[in-house]
Coordinates of C-alpha atoms in Angstrom, one line a residue:
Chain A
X1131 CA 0.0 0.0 0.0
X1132 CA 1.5 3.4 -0.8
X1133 CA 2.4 5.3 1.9
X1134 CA 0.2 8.7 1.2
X1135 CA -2.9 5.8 0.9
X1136 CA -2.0 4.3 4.2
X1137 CA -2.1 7.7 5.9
X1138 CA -5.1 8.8 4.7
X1139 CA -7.2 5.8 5.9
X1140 CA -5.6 6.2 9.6
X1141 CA -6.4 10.4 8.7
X1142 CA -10.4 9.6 7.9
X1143 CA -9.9 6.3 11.3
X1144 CA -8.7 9.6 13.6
X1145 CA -11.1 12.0 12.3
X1146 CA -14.5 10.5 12.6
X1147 CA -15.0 11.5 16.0
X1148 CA -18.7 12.0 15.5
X1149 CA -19.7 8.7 14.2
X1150 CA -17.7 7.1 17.3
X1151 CA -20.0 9.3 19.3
X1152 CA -22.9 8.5 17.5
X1153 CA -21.8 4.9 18.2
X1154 CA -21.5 5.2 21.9
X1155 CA -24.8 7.3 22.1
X1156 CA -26.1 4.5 20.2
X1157 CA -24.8 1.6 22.8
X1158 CA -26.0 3.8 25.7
X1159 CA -29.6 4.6 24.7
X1160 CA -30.1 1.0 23.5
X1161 CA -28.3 -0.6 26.8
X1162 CA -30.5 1.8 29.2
X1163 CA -33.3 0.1 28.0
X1164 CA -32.2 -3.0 29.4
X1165 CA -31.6 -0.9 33.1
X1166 CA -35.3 0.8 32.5
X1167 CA -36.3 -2.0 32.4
X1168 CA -34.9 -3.8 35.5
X1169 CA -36.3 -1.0 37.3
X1170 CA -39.8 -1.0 36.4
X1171 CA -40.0 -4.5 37.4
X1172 CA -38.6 -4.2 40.4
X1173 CA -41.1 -0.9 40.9
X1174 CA -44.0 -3.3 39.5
X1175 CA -42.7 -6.6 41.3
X1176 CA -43.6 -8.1 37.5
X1177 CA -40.9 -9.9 35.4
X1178 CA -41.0 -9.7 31.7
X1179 CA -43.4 -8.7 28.9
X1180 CA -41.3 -6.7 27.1
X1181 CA -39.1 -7.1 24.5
X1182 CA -35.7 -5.8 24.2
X1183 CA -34.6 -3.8 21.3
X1184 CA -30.2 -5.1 20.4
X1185 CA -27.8 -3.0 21.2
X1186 CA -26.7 -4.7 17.7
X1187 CA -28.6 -2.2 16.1
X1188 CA -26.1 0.7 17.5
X1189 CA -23.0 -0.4 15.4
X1190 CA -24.5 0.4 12.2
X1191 CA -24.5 4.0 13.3
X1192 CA -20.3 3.7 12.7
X1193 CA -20.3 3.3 9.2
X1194 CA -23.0 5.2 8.3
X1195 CA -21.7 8.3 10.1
X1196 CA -18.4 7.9 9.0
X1197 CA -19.8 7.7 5.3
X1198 CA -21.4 11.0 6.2
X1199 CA -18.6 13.0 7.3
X1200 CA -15.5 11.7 5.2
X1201 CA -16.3 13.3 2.0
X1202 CA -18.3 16.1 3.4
X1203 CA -15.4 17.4 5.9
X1204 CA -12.2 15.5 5.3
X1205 CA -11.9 15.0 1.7
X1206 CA -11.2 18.9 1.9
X1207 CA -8.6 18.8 4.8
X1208 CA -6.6 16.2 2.9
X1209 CA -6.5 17.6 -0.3
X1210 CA -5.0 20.8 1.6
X1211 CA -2.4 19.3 3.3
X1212 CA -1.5 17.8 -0.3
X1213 CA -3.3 14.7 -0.8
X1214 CA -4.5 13.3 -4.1
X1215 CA -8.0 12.4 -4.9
X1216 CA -6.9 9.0 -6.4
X1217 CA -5.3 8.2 -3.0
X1218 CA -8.5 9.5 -0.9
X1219 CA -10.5 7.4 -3.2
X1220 CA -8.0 4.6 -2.2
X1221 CA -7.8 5.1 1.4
X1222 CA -11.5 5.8 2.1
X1223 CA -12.3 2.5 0.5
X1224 CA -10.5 0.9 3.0
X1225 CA -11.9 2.9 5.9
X1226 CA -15.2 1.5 4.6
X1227 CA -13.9 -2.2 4.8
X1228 CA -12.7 -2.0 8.3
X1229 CA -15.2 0.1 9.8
X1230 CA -18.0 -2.5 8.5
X1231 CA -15.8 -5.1 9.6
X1232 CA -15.1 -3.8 12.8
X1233 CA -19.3 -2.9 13.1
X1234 CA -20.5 -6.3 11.8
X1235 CA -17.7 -8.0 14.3
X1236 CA -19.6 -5.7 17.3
X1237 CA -22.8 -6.5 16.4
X1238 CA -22.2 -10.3 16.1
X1239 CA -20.8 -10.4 19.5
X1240 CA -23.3 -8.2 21.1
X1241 CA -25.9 -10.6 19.2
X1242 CA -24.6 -14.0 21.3
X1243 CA -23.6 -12.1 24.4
X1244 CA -27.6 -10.9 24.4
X1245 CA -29.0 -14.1 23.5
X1246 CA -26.4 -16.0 26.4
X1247 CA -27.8 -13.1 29.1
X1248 CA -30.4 -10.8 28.1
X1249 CA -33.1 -13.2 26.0
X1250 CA -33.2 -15.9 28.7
X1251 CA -33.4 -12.9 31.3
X1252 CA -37.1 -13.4 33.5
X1253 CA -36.8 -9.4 32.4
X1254 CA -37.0 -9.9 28.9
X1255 CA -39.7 -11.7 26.9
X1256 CA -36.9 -11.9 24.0
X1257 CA -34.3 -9.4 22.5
X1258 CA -35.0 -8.0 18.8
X1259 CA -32.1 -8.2 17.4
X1260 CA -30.7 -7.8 13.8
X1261 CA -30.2 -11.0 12.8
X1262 CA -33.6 -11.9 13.9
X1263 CA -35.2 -9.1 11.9
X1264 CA -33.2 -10.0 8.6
X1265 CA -32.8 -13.4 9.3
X1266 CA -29.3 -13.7 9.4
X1267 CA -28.7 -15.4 12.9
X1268 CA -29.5 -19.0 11.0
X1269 CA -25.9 -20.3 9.5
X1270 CA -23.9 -19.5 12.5
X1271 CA -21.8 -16.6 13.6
X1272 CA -19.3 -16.8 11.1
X1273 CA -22.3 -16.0 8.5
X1274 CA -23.6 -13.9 10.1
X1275 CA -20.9 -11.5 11.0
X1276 CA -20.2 -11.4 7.1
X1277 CA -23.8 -10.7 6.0
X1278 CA -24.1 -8.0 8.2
X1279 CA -20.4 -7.1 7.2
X1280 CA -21.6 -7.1 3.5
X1281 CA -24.3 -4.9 4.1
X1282 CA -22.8 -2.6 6.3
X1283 CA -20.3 -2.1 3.6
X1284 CA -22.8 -1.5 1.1
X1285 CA -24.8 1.2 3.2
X1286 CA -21.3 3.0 3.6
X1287 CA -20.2 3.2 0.1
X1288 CA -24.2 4.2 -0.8
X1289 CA -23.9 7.0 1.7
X1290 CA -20.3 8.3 0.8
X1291 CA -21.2 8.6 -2.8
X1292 CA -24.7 10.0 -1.8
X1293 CA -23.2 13.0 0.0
X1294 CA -19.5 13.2 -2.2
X1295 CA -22.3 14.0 -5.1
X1296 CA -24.1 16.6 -3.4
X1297 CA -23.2 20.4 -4.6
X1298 CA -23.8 19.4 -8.3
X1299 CA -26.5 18.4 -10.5
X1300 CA -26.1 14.7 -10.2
X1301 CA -26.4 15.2 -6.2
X1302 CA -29.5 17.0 -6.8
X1303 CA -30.7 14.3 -9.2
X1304 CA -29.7 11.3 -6.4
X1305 CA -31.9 13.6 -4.4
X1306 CA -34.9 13.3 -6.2
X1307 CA -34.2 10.2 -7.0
X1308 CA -34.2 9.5 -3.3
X1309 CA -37.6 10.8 -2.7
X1310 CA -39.3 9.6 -5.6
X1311 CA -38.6 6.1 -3.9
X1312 CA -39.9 6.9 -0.4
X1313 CA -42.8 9.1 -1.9
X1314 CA -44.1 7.4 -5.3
X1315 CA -42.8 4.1 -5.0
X1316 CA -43.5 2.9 -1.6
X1317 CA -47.0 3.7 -2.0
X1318 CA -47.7 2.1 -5.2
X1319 CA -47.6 -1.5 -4.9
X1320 CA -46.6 -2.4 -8.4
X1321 CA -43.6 -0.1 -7.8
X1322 CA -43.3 -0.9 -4.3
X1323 CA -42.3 -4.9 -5.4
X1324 CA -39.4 -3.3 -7.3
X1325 CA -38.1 -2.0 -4.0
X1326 CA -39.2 -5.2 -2.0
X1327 CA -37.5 -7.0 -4.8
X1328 CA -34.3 -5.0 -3.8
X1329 CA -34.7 -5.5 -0.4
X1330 CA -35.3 -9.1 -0.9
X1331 CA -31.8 -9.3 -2.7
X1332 CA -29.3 -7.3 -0.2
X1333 CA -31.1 -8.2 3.2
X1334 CA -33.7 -11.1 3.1
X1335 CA -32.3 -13.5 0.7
X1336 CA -32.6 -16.3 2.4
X1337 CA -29.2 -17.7 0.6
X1338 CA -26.4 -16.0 2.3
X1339 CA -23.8 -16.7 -0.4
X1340 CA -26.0 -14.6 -2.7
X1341 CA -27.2 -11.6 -0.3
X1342 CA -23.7 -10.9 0.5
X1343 CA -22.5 -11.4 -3.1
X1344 CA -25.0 -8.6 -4.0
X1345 CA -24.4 -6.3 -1.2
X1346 CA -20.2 -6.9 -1.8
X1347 CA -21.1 -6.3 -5.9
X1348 CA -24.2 -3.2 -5.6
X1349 CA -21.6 -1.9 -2.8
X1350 CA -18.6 -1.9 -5.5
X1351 CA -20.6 -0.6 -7.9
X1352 CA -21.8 2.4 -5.8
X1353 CA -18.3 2.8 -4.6
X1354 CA -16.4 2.8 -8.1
X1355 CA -18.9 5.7 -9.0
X1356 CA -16.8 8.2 -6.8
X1357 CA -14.0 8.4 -9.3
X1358 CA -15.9 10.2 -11.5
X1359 CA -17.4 12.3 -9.1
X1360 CA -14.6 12.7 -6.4
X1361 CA -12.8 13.7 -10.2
X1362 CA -15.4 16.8 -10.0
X1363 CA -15.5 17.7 -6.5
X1364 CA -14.8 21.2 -6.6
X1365 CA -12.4 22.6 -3.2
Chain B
X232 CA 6.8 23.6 -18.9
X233 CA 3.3 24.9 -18.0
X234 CA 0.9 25.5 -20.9
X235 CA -2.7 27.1 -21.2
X236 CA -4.1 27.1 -24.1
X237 CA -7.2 29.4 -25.1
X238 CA -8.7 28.5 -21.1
X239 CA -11.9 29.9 -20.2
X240 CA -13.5 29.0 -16.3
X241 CA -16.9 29.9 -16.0
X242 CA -19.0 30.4 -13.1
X243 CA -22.5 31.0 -14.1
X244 CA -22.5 33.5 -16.7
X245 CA -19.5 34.9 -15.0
X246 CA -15.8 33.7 -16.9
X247 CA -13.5 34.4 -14.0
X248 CA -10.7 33.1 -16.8
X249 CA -11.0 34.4 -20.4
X250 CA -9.6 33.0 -23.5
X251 CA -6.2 32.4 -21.5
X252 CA -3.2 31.7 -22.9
X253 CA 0.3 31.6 -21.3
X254 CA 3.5 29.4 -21.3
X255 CA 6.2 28.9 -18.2
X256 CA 8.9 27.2 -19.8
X257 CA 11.6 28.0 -17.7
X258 CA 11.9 27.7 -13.4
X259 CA 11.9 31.6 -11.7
X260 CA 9.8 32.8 -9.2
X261 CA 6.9 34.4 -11.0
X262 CA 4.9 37.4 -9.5
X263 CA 0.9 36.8 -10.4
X264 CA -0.9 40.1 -10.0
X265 CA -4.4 41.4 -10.8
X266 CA -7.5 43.2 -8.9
X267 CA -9.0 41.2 -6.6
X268 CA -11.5 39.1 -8.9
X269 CA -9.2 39.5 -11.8
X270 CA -9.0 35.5 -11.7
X271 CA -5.4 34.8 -9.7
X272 CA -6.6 32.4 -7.3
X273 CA -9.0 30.5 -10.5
X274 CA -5.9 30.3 -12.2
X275 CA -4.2 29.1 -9.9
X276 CA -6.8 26.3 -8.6
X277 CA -7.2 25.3 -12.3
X278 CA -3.6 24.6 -12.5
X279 CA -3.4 22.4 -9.7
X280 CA -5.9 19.9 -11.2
X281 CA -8.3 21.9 -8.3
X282 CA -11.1 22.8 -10.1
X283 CA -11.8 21.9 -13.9
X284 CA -11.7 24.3 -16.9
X285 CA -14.8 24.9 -18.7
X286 CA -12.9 24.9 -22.3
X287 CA -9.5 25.2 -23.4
X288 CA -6.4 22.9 -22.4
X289 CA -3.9 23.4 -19.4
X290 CA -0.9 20.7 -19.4
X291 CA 2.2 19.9 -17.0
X292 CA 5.2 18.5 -18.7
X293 CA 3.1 17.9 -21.6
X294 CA 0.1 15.8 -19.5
X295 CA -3.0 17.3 -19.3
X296 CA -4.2 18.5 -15.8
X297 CA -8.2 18.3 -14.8
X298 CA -9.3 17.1 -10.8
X299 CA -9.2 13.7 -12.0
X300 CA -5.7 14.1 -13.2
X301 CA -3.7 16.7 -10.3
X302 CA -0.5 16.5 -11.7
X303 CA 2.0 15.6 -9.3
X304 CA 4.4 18.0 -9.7
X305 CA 2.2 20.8 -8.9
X306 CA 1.6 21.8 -5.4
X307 CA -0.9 24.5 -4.1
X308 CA -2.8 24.5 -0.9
X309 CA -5.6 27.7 -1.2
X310 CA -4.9 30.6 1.0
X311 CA -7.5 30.4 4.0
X312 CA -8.0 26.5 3.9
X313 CA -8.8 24.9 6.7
X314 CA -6.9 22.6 8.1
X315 CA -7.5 19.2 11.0
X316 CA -7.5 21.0 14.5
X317 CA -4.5 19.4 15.2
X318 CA -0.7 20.6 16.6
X319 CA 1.2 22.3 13.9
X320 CA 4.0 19.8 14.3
X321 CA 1.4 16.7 13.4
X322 CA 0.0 19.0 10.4
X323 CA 3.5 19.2 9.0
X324 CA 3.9 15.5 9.6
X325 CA 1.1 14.6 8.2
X326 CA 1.7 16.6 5.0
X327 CA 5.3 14.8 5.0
X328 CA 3.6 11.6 4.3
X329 CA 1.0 12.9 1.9
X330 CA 3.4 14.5 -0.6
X331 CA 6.2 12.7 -2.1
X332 CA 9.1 15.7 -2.5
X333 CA 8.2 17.1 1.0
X334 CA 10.7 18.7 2.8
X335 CA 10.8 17.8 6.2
X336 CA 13.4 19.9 7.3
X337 CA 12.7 23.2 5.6
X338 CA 9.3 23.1 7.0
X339 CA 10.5 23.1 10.6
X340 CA 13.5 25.5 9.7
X341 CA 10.7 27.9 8.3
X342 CA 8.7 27.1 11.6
X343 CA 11.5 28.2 13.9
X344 CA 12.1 31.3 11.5
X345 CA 8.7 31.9 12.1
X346 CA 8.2 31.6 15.2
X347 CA 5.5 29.5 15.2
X348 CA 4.9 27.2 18.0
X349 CA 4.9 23.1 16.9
X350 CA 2.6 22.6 19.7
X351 CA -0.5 25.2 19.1
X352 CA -3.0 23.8 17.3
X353 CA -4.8 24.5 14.4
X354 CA -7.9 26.6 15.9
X355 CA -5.7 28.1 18.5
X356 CA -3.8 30.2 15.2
X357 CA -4.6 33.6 14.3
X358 CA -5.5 34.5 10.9
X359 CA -1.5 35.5 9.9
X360 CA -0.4 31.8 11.6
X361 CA -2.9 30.2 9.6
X362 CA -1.5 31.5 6.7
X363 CA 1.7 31.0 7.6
X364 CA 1.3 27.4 8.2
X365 CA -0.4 26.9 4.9
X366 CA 2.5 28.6 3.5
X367 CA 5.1 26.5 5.2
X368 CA 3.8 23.2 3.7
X369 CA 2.9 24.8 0.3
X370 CA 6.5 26.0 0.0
X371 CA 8.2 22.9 1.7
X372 CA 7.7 21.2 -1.0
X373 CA 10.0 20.3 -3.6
X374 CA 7.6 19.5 -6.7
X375 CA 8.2 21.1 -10.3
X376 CA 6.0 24.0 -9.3
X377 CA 5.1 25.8 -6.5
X378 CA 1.4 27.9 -5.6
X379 CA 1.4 30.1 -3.4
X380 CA -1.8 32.6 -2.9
X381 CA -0.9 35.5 -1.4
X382 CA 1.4 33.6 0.9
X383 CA 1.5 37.1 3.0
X384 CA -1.7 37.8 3.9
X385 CA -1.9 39.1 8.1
X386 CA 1.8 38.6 8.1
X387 CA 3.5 42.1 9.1
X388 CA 6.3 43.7 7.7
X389 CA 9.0 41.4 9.5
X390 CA 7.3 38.3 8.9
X391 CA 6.9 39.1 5.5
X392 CA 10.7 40.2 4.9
X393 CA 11.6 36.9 6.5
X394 CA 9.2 35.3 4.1
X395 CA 10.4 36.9 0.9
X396 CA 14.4 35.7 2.1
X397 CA 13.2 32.4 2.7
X398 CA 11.2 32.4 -0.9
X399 CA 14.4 32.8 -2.1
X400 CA 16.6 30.7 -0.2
X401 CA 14.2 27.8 -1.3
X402 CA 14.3 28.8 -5.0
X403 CA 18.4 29.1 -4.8
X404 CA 18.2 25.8 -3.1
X405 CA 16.1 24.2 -5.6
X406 CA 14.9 25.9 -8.6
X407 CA 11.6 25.5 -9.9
X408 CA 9.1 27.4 -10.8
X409 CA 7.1 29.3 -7.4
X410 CA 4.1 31.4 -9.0
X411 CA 3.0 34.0 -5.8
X412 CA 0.0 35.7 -6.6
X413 CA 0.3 38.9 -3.8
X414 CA -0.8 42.7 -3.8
X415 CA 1.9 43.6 -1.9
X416 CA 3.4 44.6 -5.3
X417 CA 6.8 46.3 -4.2
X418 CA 7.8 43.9 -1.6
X419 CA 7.9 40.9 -4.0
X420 CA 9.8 43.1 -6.7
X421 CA 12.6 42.1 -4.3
X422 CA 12.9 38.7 -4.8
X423 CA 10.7 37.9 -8.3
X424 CA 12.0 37.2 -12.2
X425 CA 9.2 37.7 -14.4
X426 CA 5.4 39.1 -13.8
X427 CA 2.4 38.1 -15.2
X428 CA -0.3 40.4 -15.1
X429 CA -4.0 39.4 -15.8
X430 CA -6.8 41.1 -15.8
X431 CA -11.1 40.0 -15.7
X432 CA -9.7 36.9 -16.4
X433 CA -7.6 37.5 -19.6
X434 CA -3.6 37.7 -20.0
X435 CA -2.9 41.3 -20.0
X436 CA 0.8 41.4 -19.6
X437 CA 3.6 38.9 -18.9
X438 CA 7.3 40.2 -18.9
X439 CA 10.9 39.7 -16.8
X440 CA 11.3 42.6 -13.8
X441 CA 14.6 43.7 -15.8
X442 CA 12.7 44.4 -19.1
X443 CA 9.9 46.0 -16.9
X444 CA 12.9 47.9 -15.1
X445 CA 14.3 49.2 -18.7
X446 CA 11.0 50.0 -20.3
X447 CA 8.7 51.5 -17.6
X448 CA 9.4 55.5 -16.8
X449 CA 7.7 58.2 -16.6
X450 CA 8.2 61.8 -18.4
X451 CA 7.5 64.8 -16.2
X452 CA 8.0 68.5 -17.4
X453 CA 4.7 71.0 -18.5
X454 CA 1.8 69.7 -20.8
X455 CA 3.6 71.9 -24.1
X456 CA 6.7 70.1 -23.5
X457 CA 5.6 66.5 -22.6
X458 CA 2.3 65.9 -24.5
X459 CA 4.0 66.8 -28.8
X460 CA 5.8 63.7 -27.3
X461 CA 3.5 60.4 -26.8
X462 CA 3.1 60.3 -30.4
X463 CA 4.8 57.2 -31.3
X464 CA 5.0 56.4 -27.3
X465 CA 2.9 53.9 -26.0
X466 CA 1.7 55.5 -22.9
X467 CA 0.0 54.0 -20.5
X468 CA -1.4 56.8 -18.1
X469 CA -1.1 60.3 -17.5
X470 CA -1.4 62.2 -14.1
X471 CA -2.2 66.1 -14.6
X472 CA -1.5 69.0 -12.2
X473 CA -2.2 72.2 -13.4
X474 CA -0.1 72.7 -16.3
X475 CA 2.4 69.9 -15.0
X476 CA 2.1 66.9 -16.3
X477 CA 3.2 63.3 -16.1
X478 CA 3.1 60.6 -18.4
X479 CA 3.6 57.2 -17.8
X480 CA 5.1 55.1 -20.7
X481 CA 6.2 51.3 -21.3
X482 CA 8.5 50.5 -24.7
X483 CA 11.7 52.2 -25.8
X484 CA 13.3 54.7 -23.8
X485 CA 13.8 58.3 -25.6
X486 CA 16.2 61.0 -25.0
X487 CA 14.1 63.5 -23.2
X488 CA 14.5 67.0 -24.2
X489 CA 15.4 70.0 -22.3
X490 CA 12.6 70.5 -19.6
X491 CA 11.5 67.0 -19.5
X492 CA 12.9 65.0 -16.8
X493 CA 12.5 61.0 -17.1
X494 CA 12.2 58.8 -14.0
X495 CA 12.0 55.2 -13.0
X496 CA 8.3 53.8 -12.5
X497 CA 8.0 51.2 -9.7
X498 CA 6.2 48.3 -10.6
X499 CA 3.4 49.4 -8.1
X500 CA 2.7 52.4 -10.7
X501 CA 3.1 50.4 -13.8
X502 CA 0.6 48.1 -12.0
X503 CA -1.6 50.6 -11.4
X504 CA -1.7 52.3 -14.9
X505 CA -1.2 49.4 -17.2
X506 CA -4.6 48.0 -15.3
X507 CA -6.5 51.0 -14.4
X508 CA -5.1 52.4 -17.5
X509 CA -7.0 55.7 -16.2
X510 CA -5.5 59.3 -16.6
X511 CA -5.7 61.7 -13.2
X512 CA -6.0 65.2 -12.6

C-alpha cells in the first residue's frame, strides 16, 4: 500500500470522531433500556413482557456516520495538506472495509452475548435483534458476521457517494431520485415490489452466499462511482 | 513547462478566466498580480488539477491537468484552507507523508524562523499563523511547481521580509518554478524574475522585472513640452497637475529634451496604470 494511501485511511480512522459518538450514544440509549427495564420490574414486582430492542442495532451507526462525514469534511482537509484524490479514493475504500468489519464484528458479539444473558433474562420476553429481523442469525456466527459485514459495507459506500455527489446536479438528481422512492414508490404496490425485490436481494435472501455477493457487488458498484465524481469535487 | 491554451473558467454566466493563454517554460519565481477578482486564485486552482476548466487545455510537462488528473508535480494549498485541528507539528507531519518531495526539514526551519509554535493547534492560530502554516507546507515542497496565494496575507512587515528571504533561499536551493500571486506589489519586486499580469480573467501582460525595469518610466515636465511627445510612445497613463504633467510610458526609452525629466516607474505604478489604465488630474 503506498504510503500517502496508508495515511489517509488512519487520517479519515482519527477524524471521525462524531460517528464514534454516535456509536456510543447509540450503545448507551439501547443498553438503558435494558436498566429501564430492570427497574420498572422491580417498581412493579412483574418480570417480563417486554421485548428488548439489540444494542446490535447501535453499530451500524459507525459506518453510516463515517460515510457521512469523510467526503463532506475530510476529503477537503486532505487535499489541503496535499493529498490526491486518487489516494483518498483509495484510502476511504478501505476505511469503509474496516469500519464494517469492525461494526459487523460488534454487532455479532453483542448478538450472542444478548442471546447467552439478556433473552433468557425473566426481564425480557426476548431481544429484537438484527439478525432476527433479517434473518441472518441461521448459518452460525461466522455468516452472520459477514452478512451484516456485506451490508454494512454497502450502506457506507451508498452513503459516501450520496453525500461526495451533493453540490452538483447529479447530487440534486440522487436527491430526487431518493424521494421519488420513499414518496411514489412505496406507496404504489406495483412499484413498491421493485423496492421489496431490492430489499429481498441485499437483506432477506434467504441464501447467504448470494445476499452478501449482492451487497459486496451493488456496494462496489456504488463505490467505483466516486471516481468520476470525487474527479469533479470542486475545493 | 506549464501551458494554457485558449482557457476559459466559467462560473454562471461569470468567466473568471478568459480566452487564456500563457506558457512557463523556464523555473523563476513568478509574481501573479491582478484586482481582486481578476481571476489569480482560479488560475491558480485550475492549474493544480483543483477545479476543472470549462474549455481550453492546461498541461504539465506535456500531461493534461483536470481534478481527476492533479499533476504531481504541482503543489498549491488555497490561502484560508482549513486545516484538521491538530498541533502544527502533526499537520507538517502529516503533509510529509501525503506528498512525495516534501521537505521535512525546511518546514520546521521555516517554523523556527517563524516563530510558530509546533505545539499550538490549528484553531488556537490567528489569521496571519494560519497563513503561515499553509505557506510553510505549500513552500516545503520540492515538486516542479510551487502555488502560493498570497502567501502574506496578516503577516506584518518582518514576517513578511523573512518570508520573501526564505522564498528565495528555497528557490536558490532548488529551482523550480514558485508562481506567488500577492498585492503587496513592491515587496515581492525584491525577490521575483518575471510578472504576469491578468486582468477580468484575460492575460494582460507577462514580462521579466529587468525588461519592466528598462522599459517603464515616466516623463514629467509641463503639458507643451511632454504631450507633442506620446506620439509614437505607448503610454499607459497620464497624471495632470495644473499645467504639469506626467506621463507614464512602457516600450523604448527616448532621449528627453530640455525641460522633461524622465524617471523610473516602480512596478506598483506600472501596476496601477497598465490596469487601471485611467489618466488623473
Amino acid at each position: 500500500m503506498n504510503k500517502s494511501v496508508r495515511t489517509i485511511t488512519k487520517l479519515n480512522l482519527k477524524n471521525i470522531k462524531g460517528a464514534y459518538i454516535a456509536l456510543i450514544a447509540g450503545l448507551a440509549a439501547l443498553g438503558s433500556n435494558y436498566i429501564i427495564n430492570f427497574f420498572i420490574s422491580m417498581n412493579t414486582g412483574e418480570a417480563g413482557g417486554n421485548t428488548g430492542v439489540s444494542m446490535g442495532w447501535a453499530v451500524w451507526a459507525l459506518p453510516v456516520a463515517a460515510a457521512i462525514i469523510i467526503p463532506a469534511a475530510n476529503f477537503r482537509r486532505i487535499i489541503s495538506l496535499g493529498g490526491k484524490r486518487d489516494n483518498f479514493f483509495k484510502g476511504s475504500f478501505r476505511v469503509y472495509v474496516l469500519l464494517a468489519a469492525a461494526a459487523s464484528l460488534l454487532g455479532t458479539i453483542i448478538y450472542y452475548l444478548e442471546a447467552a444473558y439478556v433473552a433468557v433474562s425473566p426481564l425480557f420476553d426476548g431481544v429484537l435483534g438484527v439478525p432476527d429481523t433479517f434473518g441472518w442469525g441461521l448459518h452460525g456466527p461466522v455468516v452472520l458476521f459477514l452478512q451484516q459485514f456485506a451490508f454494512l459495507f454497502l450502506t457506507a459506500a451508498f452513503t459516501h457517494t450520496f453525500v461526495a455527489a451533493q453540490g452538483k446536479w447529479y447530487g440534486l438528481a440522487a436527491d430526487i431520485a431518493a424521494l421519488v422512492v420513499l414518496c411514489v414508490f412505496l406507496p404504489i404496490e406495483p412499484l413498491r415490489n421493485i423496492v421489496a425485490g431490492y430489499a429481498f436481494l441485499v437483506i432477506y435472501n434467504p441464501n447467504p452466499f448470494l445476499q452478501i455477493v449482492a451487497c459486496l457487488a451493488i456496494g462496489l458498484g456504488f463505490y467505483m462511482l466516486n471516481r468520476p465524481i470525487l474527479a469533479r469535487k470542486i475545493l | 513547462m506549464i501551458k494554457f491554451t485558449d482557457v476559459t473558467k466559467r462560473y454562471g454566466s461569470i468567466a473568471a478566466i478568459d480566452h487564456l493563454s500563457l506558457e512557463i517554460a523556464d523555473s523563476g519565481i513568478y509574481c501573479l498580480l491582478g484586482r481582486n477578482g481578476a481571476g489569480k486564485t482560479t488560475l491558480m486552482k485550475l492549474l493544480a488539477g483543483h477545479i476543472a476548466a470549462s474549455g481550453g487545455e492546461i498541461s504539465v510537462d506535456g500531461k493534461p491537468v483536470s481534478p481527476g488528473h492533479m499533476p504531481e508535480n504541482v503543489n498549491f494549498i488555497e490561502n484560508g484552507s482549513v486545516q484538521f485541528n491538530k498541533r502544527i507539528s502533526e499537520l507538517i507531519d502529516i503533509a510529509a507523508e501525503l506528498q512525495e518531495d516534501f521537505d521535512r526539514g525546511f518546514a520546521y526551519e521555516m517554523m523556527k524562523r517563524f516563530d510558530l509554535n509546533p505545539n499550538k493547534k490549528f484553531k488556537q492560530l490567528s489569521f496571519g499563523m494560519r497563513t503561515m502554516l499553509n505557506t510553510i507546507i505549500t513552500l516545503s515542497n520540492n515538486s516542479g511547481a510551487i502555488l502560493l496565494d498570497e502567501p502574506t496575507l496578516g503577516f506584518d512587515a518582518i514576517m513578511r521580509d523573512q518570508f520573501n528571504n526564505l522564498l528565495l533561499e528555497s528557490y536558490q536551493a532548488i529551482p523550480r518554478v514558485i508562481m506567488v500571486s500577492t498585492h503587496l506589489i513592491d515587496e515581492i519586486e525584491k525577490v521575483t524574475e518575471r510578472l504576469i499580469i491578468i486582468d477580468q480573467g484575460r492575460l494582460l501582460f507577462e514580462a521579466g522585472i529587468d525588461e519592466i525595469d528598462e522599459k517603464a518610466y515616466t516623463l514629467s515636465g509641463t503639458t507643451a513640452a511632454v504631450l507633442p511627445l506620446l506620439g509614437g510612445l505607448n503610454c499607459i497613463g497620464q497624471t495632470m497637475v495644473g499645467s504639469l504633467v506626467a506621463a507614464h510610458i512602457y516600450g523604448e526609452r527616448i532621449a528627453p529634451p530640455e525641460g522633461v525629466s524622465i524617471d523610473r516607474m516602480s512596478l506598483q505604478d506600472f501596476f496601477i496604470y497598465l490596469v487601471g489604465g485611467k489618466s488623473h488630474e
